[in-house]
mmCIF file of C-alpha atoms in Angstrom:
data_model
loop_
_atom_site.group_PDB
_atom_site.id
_atom_site.type_symbol
_atom_site.label_atom_id
_atom_site.label_comp_id
_atom_site.label_asym_id
_atom_site.label_seq_id
_atom_site.Cartn_x
_atom_site.Cartn_y
_atom_site.Cartn_z
ATOM 1 C CA UNK A 164 0.000 0.000 0.000
ATOM 2 C CA UNK A 165 1.396 3.448 -0.839
ATOM 3 C CA UNK A 166 2.439 5.537 2.106
ATOM 4 C CA UNK A 167 3.688 8.954 3.062
ATOM 5 C CA UNK A 168 7.329 8.800 4.105
ATOM 6 C CA UNK A 169 8.934 11.230 6.526
ATOM 7 C CA UNK A 170 12.588 11.671 7.397
ATOM 8 C CA UNK A 171 14.190 11.846 9.836
ATOM 9 C CA UNK A 172 12.068 10.132 12.458
ATOM 10 C CA UNK A 173 13.833 12.131 15.177
ATOM 11 C CA UNK A 174 15.641 15.436 14.938
ATOM 12 C CA UNK A 175 17.441 17.155 17.775
ATOM 13 C CA UNK A 176 18.615 20.709 17.280
ATOM 14 C CA UNK A 177 19.845 23.700 19.211
ATOM 15 C CA UNK A 178 17.634 26.723 19.659
ATOM 16 C CA UNK A 179 18.198 29.206 16.837
ATOM 17 C CA UNK A 180 19.286 26.586 14.331
ATOM 18 C CA UNK A 181 17.522 25.887 11.067
ATOM 19 C CA UNK A 182 15.883 22.538 10.489
ATOM 20 C CA UNK A 183 14.385 20.957 7.404
ATOM 21 C CA UNK A 184 11.840 18.199 7.774
ATOM 22 C CA UNK A 185 11.345 16.043 4.726
ATOM 23 C CA UNK A 186 8.361 14.238 3.360
ATOM 24 C CA UNK A 187 7.641 12.147 0.309
ATOM 25 C CA UNK A 188 3.885 12.230 -0.287
ATOM 26 C CA UNK A 189 2.047 9.470 -2.119
ATOM 27 C CA UNK A 190 3.021 9.816 -5.759
ATOM 28 C CA UNK A 191 -0.281 10.710 -7.410
ATOM 29 C CA UNK A 192 -1.478 12.990 -4.622
ATOM 30 C CA UNK A 193 -1.921 16.673 -5.331
ATOM 31 C CA UNK A 194 -2.565 18.270 -1.940
ATOM 32 C CA UNK A 195 0.016 18.310 0.814
ATOM 33 C CA UNK A 196 -0.171 19.287 4.452
ATOM 34 C CA UNK A 197 1.917 19.769 7.544
ATOM 35 C CA UNK A 198 0.415 19.246 10.987
ATOM 36 C CA UNK A 199 2.112 19.149 14.348
ATOM 37 C CA UNK A 200 1.356 17.799 17.785
ATOM 38 C CA UNK A 201 2.985 19.205 20.885
ATOM 39 C CA UNK A 202 3.160 16.554 23.582
ATOM 40 C CA UNK A 203 -0.213 16.180 25.274
ATOM 41 C CA UNK A 204 -1.884 18.671 22.972
ATOM 42 C CA UNK A 205 -4.105 18.407 19.921
ATOM 43 C CA UNK A 206 -2.899 17.816 16.401
ATOM 44 C CA UNK A 207 -2.662 21.313 14.872
ATOM 45 C CA UNK A 208 -2.839 22.344 11.246
ATOM 46 C CA UNK A 209 0.153 24.308 9.978
ATOM 47 C CA UNK A 210 -0.114 24.646 6.214
ATOM 48 C CA UNK A 211 -1.622 23.204 3.069
ATOM 49 C CA UNK A 212 0.029 23.236 -0.346
ATOM 50 C CA UNK A 213 -1.398 22.759 -3.797
ATOM 51 C CA UNK A 214 -0.162 23.486 -7.278
ATOM 52 C CA UNK A 215 3.204 24.652 -5.983
ATOM 53 C CA UNK A 216 1.861 27.245 -3.643
ATOM 54 C CA UNK A 217 0.482 27.581 -0.153
ATOM 55 C CA UNK A 218 -3.302 27.332 -0.221
ATOM 56 C CA UNK A 219 -3.907 27.896 3.470
ATOM 57 C CA UNK A 220 -1.874 28.425 6.614
ATOM 58 C CA UNK A 221 -2.557 28.768 10.300
ATOM 59 C CA UNK A 222 -1.437 31.419 12.758
ATOM 60 C CA UNK A 223 1.329 29.082 13.875
ATOM 61 C CA UNK A 224 2.875 29.189 10.410
ATOM 62 C CA UNK A 225 4.693 32.498 10.783
ATOM 63 C CA UNK A 226 7.688 33.887 8.910
ATOM 64 C CA UNK A 227 9.984 31.356 10.557
ATOM 65 C CA UNK A 228 8.267 28.569 8.627
ATOM 66 C CA UNK A 229 8.395 27.814 4.942
ATOM 67 C CA UNK A 230 7.438 24.914 2.713
ATOM 68 C CA UNK A 231 8.799 23.821 -0.591
ATOM 69 C CA UNK A 232 8.333 21.145 -3.180
ATOM 70 C CA UNK A 233 11.826 21.221 -4.666
ATOM 71 C CA UNK A 234 11.225 18.382 -7.086
ATOM 72 C CA UNK A 235 8.433 16.047 -8.140
ATOM 73 C CA UNK A 236 8.553 13.915 -5.039
ATOM 74 C CA UNK A 237 9.731 15.775 -1.932
ATOM 75 C CA UNK A 238 7.773 18.196 0.231
ATOM 76 C CA UNK A 239 9.776 19.978 2.902
ATOM 77 C CA UNK A 240 9.062 22.079 5.966
ATOM 78 C CA UNK A 241 11.793 24.490 7.002
ATOM 79 C CA UNK A 242 11.972 26.214 10.349
ATOM 80 C CA UNK A 243 14.455 29.033 9.990
ATOM 81 C CA UNK A 244 15.393 29.716 13.599
ATOM 82 C CA UNK A 245 14.003 27.126 15.942
ATOM 83 C CA UNK A 246 12.540 27.979 19.323
ATOM 84 C CA UNK A 247 12.003 25.746 22.320
ATOM 85 C CA UNK A 248 8.256 25.802 21.686
ATOM 86 C CA UNK A 249 8.752 24.330 18.225
ATOM 87 C CA UNK A 250 9.458 20.992 19.885
ATOM 88 C CA UNK A 251 6.689 18.707 18.648
ATOM 89 C CA UNK A 252 5.850 15.777 16.422
ATOM 90 C CA UNK A 253 5.475 17.038 12.882
ATOM 91 C CA UNK A 254 3.211 15.101 10.538
ATOM 92 C CA UNK A 255 3.150 15.378 6.794
ATOM 93 C CA UNK A 256 -0.053 14.343 5.010
ATOM 94 C CA UNK A 257 -1.290 14.122 1.457
ATOM 95 C CA UNK A 258 -4.453 13.479 -0.477
ATOM 96 C CA UNK A 259 -5.333 13.182 -4.131
ATOM 97 C CA UNK A 260 -8.357 15.504 -4.063
ATOM 98 C CA UNK A 261 -8.945 18.622 -2.028
ATOM 99 C CA UNK A 262 -11.218 17.145 0.591
ATOM 100 C CA UNK A 263 -9.704 16.272 3.936
ATOM 101 C CA UNK A 264 -11.629 13.100 4.377
ATOM 102 C CA UNK A 265 -8.958 10.506 4.047
ATOM 103 C CA UNK A 266 -5.752 12.309 4.604
ATOM 104 C CA UNK A 267 -2.830 9.934 4.511
ATOM 105 C CA UNK A 268 -0.374 10.783 7.248
ATOM 106 C CA UNK A 269 3.288 9.964 7.526
ATOM 107 C CA UNK A 270 4.666 8.504 10.740
ATOM 108 C CA UNK A 271 5.998 11.864 11.825
ATOM 109 C CA UNK A 272 9.260 13.559 12.752
ATOM 110 C CA UNK A 273 9.834 14.169 16.429
ATOM 111 C CA UNK A 274 11.616 17.522 16.669
ATOM 112 C CA UNK A 275 13.364 18.359 19.916
ATOM 113 C CA UNK A 276 14.755 21.877 20.307
ATOM 114 C CA UNK A 277 17.258 22.211 23.141
ATOM 115 C CA UNK B 68 -9.561 27.854 21.404
ATOM 116 C CA UNK B 69 -10.612 24.263 21.475
ATOM 117 C CA UNK B 70 -13.149 23.834 18.725
ATOM 118 C CA UNK B 71 -12.993 20.056 19.047
ATOM 119 C CA UNK B 72 -12.811 18.621 22.528
ATOM 120 C CA UNK B 73 -12.096 15.138 23.717
ATOM 121 C CA UNK B 74 -12.460 15.418 27.446
ATOM 122 C CA UNK B 75 -11.292 11.928 28.340
ATOM 123 C CA UNK B 76 -7.555 11.581 27.867
ATOM 124 C CA UNK B 77 -7.737 7.844 28.462
ATOM 125 C CA UNK B 78 -10.169 4.953 28.572
ATOM 126 C CA UNK B 79 -9.705 1.360 29.663
ATOM 127 C CA UNK B 80 -12.068 -1.383 28.506
ATOM 128 C CA UNK B 81 -12.149 -5.146 28.801
ATOM 129 C CA UNK B 82 -11.819 -7.207 25.671
ATOM 130 C CA UNK B 83 -15.220 -8.043 24.214
ATOM 131 C CA UNK B 84 -16.952 -5.076 25.820
ATOM 132 C CA UNK B 85 -18.054 -1.861 24.159
ATOM 133 C CA UNK B 86 -15.700 1.118 23.955
ATOM 134 C CA UNK B 87 -17.338 4.530 23.741
ATOM 135 C CA UNK B 88 -15.177 7.507 22.873
ATOM 136 C CA UNK B 89 -16.721 10.941 23.054
ATOM 137 C CA UNK B 90 -16.115 14.193 21.247
ATOM 138 C CA UNK B 91 -17.702 17.645 21.490
ATOM 139 C CA UNK B 92 -17.380 20.551 19.105
ATOM 140 C CA UNK B 93 -18.205 24.209 19.327
ATOM 141 C CA UNK B 94 -18.139 25.415 15.729
ATOM 142 C CA UNK B 95 -21.593 25.096 14.189
ATOM 143 C CA UNK B 96 -20.075 25.422 10.712
ATOM 144 C CA UNK B 97 -18.541 21.960 10.985
ATOM 145 C CA UNK B 98 -20.473 19.520 8.850
ATOM 146 C CA UNK B 99 -18.138 16.587 8.440
ATOM 147 C CA UNK B 100 -16.611 14.608 11.257
ATOM 148 C CA UNK B 101 -13.926 11.971 11.257
ATOM 149 C CA UNK B 102 -12.194 9.607 13.604
ATOM 150 C CA UNK B 103 -8.541 8.765 13.216
ATOM 151 C CA UNK B 104 -6.611 6.076 15.024
ATOM 152 C CA UNK B 105 -2.947 6.364 15.912
ATOM 153 C CA UNK B 106 -0.553 3.661 17.005
ATOM 154 C CA UNK B 107 2.816 4.553 18.575
ATOM 155 C CA UNK B 108 5.488 5.553 16.052
ATOM 156 C CA UNK B 109 2.892 5.783 13.280
ATOM 157 C CA UNK B 110 0.866 8.614 11.816
ATOM 158 C CA UNK B 111 -2.897 8.882 12.314
ATOM 159 C CA UNK B 112 -4.950 6.651 10.023
ATOM 160 C CA UNK B 113 -8.501 7.318 8.935
ATOM 161 C CA UNK B 114 -11.067 5.129 10.664
ATOM 162 C CA UNK B 115 -14.603 6.316 9.994
ATOM 163 C CA UNK B 116 -16.472 9.504 9.172
ATOM 164 C CA UNK B 117 -19.950 10.978 9.270
ATOM 165 C CA UNK B 118 -21.654 13.807 7.468
ATOM 166 C CA UNK B 119 -23.937 16.188 9.326
ATOM 167 C CA UNK B 120 -26.893 14.988 7.249
ATOM 168 C CA UNK B 121 -26.682 11.657 9.048
ATOM 169 C CA UNK B 122 -26.849 10.725 12.692
ATOM 170 C CA UNK B 123 -25.198 7.340 12.436
ATOM 171 C CA UNK B 124 -22.603 5.620 10.315
ATOM 172 C CA UNK B 125 -21.523 2.040 10.774
ATOM 173 C CA UNK B 126 -18.517 0.143 9.482
ATOM 174 C CA UNK B 127 -18.067 -3.307 10.926
ATOM 175 C CA UNK B 128 -17.300 -3.044 14.626
ATOM 176 C CA UNK B 129 -17.140 0.752 14.452
ATOM 177 C CA UNK B 130 -20.142 3.060 14.649
ATOM 178 C CA UNK B 131 -20.111 6.821 14.861
ATOM 179 C CA UNK B 132 -23.119 8.679 16.238
ATOM 180 C CA UNK B 133 -23.720 12.381 15.693
ATOM 181 C CA UNK B 134 -26.000 14.569 17.803
ATOM 182 C CA UNK B 135 -26.024 17.920 16.061
ATOM 183 C CA UNK B 136 -28.187 19.699 18.586
ATOM 184 C CA UNK B 137 -25.768 18.767 21.344
ATOM 185 C CA UNK B 138 -22.727 19.233 19.090
ATOM 186 C CA UNK B 139 -21.571 15.839 20.205
ATOM 187 C CA UNK B 140 -20.341 12.740 18.504
ATOM 188 C CA UNK B 141 -19.235 9.386 19.758
ATOM 189 C CA UNK B 142 -17.373 6.387 18.428
ATOM 190 C CA UNK B 143 -18.546 2.965 19.521
ATOM 191 C CA UNK B 144 -16.332 -0.063 19.120
ATOM 192 C CA UNK B 145 -17.976 -3.383 19.759
ATOM 193 C CA UNK B 146 -16.667 -5.847 20.569
ATOM 194 C CA UNK B 147 -13.397 -4.226 21.622
ATOM 195 C CA UNK B 148 -10.207 -6.094 20.799
ATOM 196 C CA UNK B 149 -6.670 -5.711 22.173
ATOM 197 C CA UNK B 150 -5.559 -4.528 18.722
ATOM 198 C CA UNK B 151 -7.882 -1.545 19.104
ATOM 199 C CA UNK B 152 -5.564 -0.144 21.776
ATOM 200 C CA UNK B 153 -4.431 3.162 20.309
ATOM 201 C CA UNK B 154 -4.998 6.906 20.519
ATOM 202 C CA UNK B 155 -8.245 7.972 18.844
ATOM 203 C CA UNK B 156 -8.575 11.474 17.446
ATOM 204 C CA UNK B 157 -11.823 13.162 16.630
ATOM 205 C CA UNK B 158 -11.604 15.692 13.787
ATOM 206 C CA UNK B 159 -13.988 18.068 12.078
ATOM 207 C CA UNK B 160 -14.133 20.169 8.949
ATOM 208 C CA UNK B 161 -16.434 22.474 7.034
ATOM 209 C CA UNK B 162 -17.457 20.551 3.920
ATOM 210 C CA UNK B 163 -13.995 19.100 3.735
ATOM 211 C CA UNK B 164 -12.693 22.320 2.282
ATOM 212 C CA UNK B 165 -11.092 23.640 5.413
ATOM 213 C CA UNK B 166 -8.230 21.961 7.217
ATOM 214 C CA UNK B 167 -9.177 19.290 9.695
ATOM 215 C CA UNK B 168 -9.465 20.485 13.278
ATOM 216 C CA UNK B 169 -8.438 17.775 15.695
ATOM 217 C CA UNK B 170 -9.132 17.064 19.314
ATOM 218 C CA UNK B 171 -6.398 16.115 21.781
ATOM 219 C CA UNK B 172 -7.125 12.423 21.465
ATOM 220 C CA UNK B 173 -8.230 9.655 23.788
ATOM 221 C CA UNK B 174 -5.928 6.766 24.579
ATOM 222 C CA UNK B 175 -7.903 3.532 24.516
ATOM 223 C CA UNK B 176 -6.522 0.478 26.264
ATOM 224 C CA UNK B 177 -8.326 -2.802 25.653
ATOM 225 C CA UNK B 178 -7.410 -5.309 28.315
ATOM 226 C CA UNK B 179 -7.437 -8.993 27.503
#
């Protein structure tokens, strides 16, 4: 069964450093998403991406965040200058059509900012 | 602001019994509701959904009930199996065109 792949599974970084989280969505999917879950909190929407541009973003997704689809397969989330509160599990998701119904999630990247 | 609330962080049920997971929402614009299941070290996986035009949707051992007037939905699992032990997330959207809004999740433990 096709799946969304995320790398790395764990990332530890120092506060102020840049990190790039990588995702390979399912190959024929057109809509891509990043969500995150801070420990003990809800899963929060960060950004959606379609047709090589951001279609929607949340308040969390400020200027420190950016997304890119550098080639036909990868979808990346960059955090320019990490803060302690960025520590969370980051999930990438994709879907063929625009509806959220059956988002396919990756297994996540656990980001720890020290 | 918690638009989707799962007030029980955990639930423990004996194998073979019914598991009932509850979810409340505050946004009356939500018209599509979903349950996702998450095992450790895996991403959430879609389980079952319900549109606001229905009050019940059933898929095998899983049934979701929607009470629009109370802004409440519940997931029933019967009979519960040890493999159902996972974190269950309730999520909601407006016609599927807005990003899913998730609750905090409920950790279900099914005891053999």
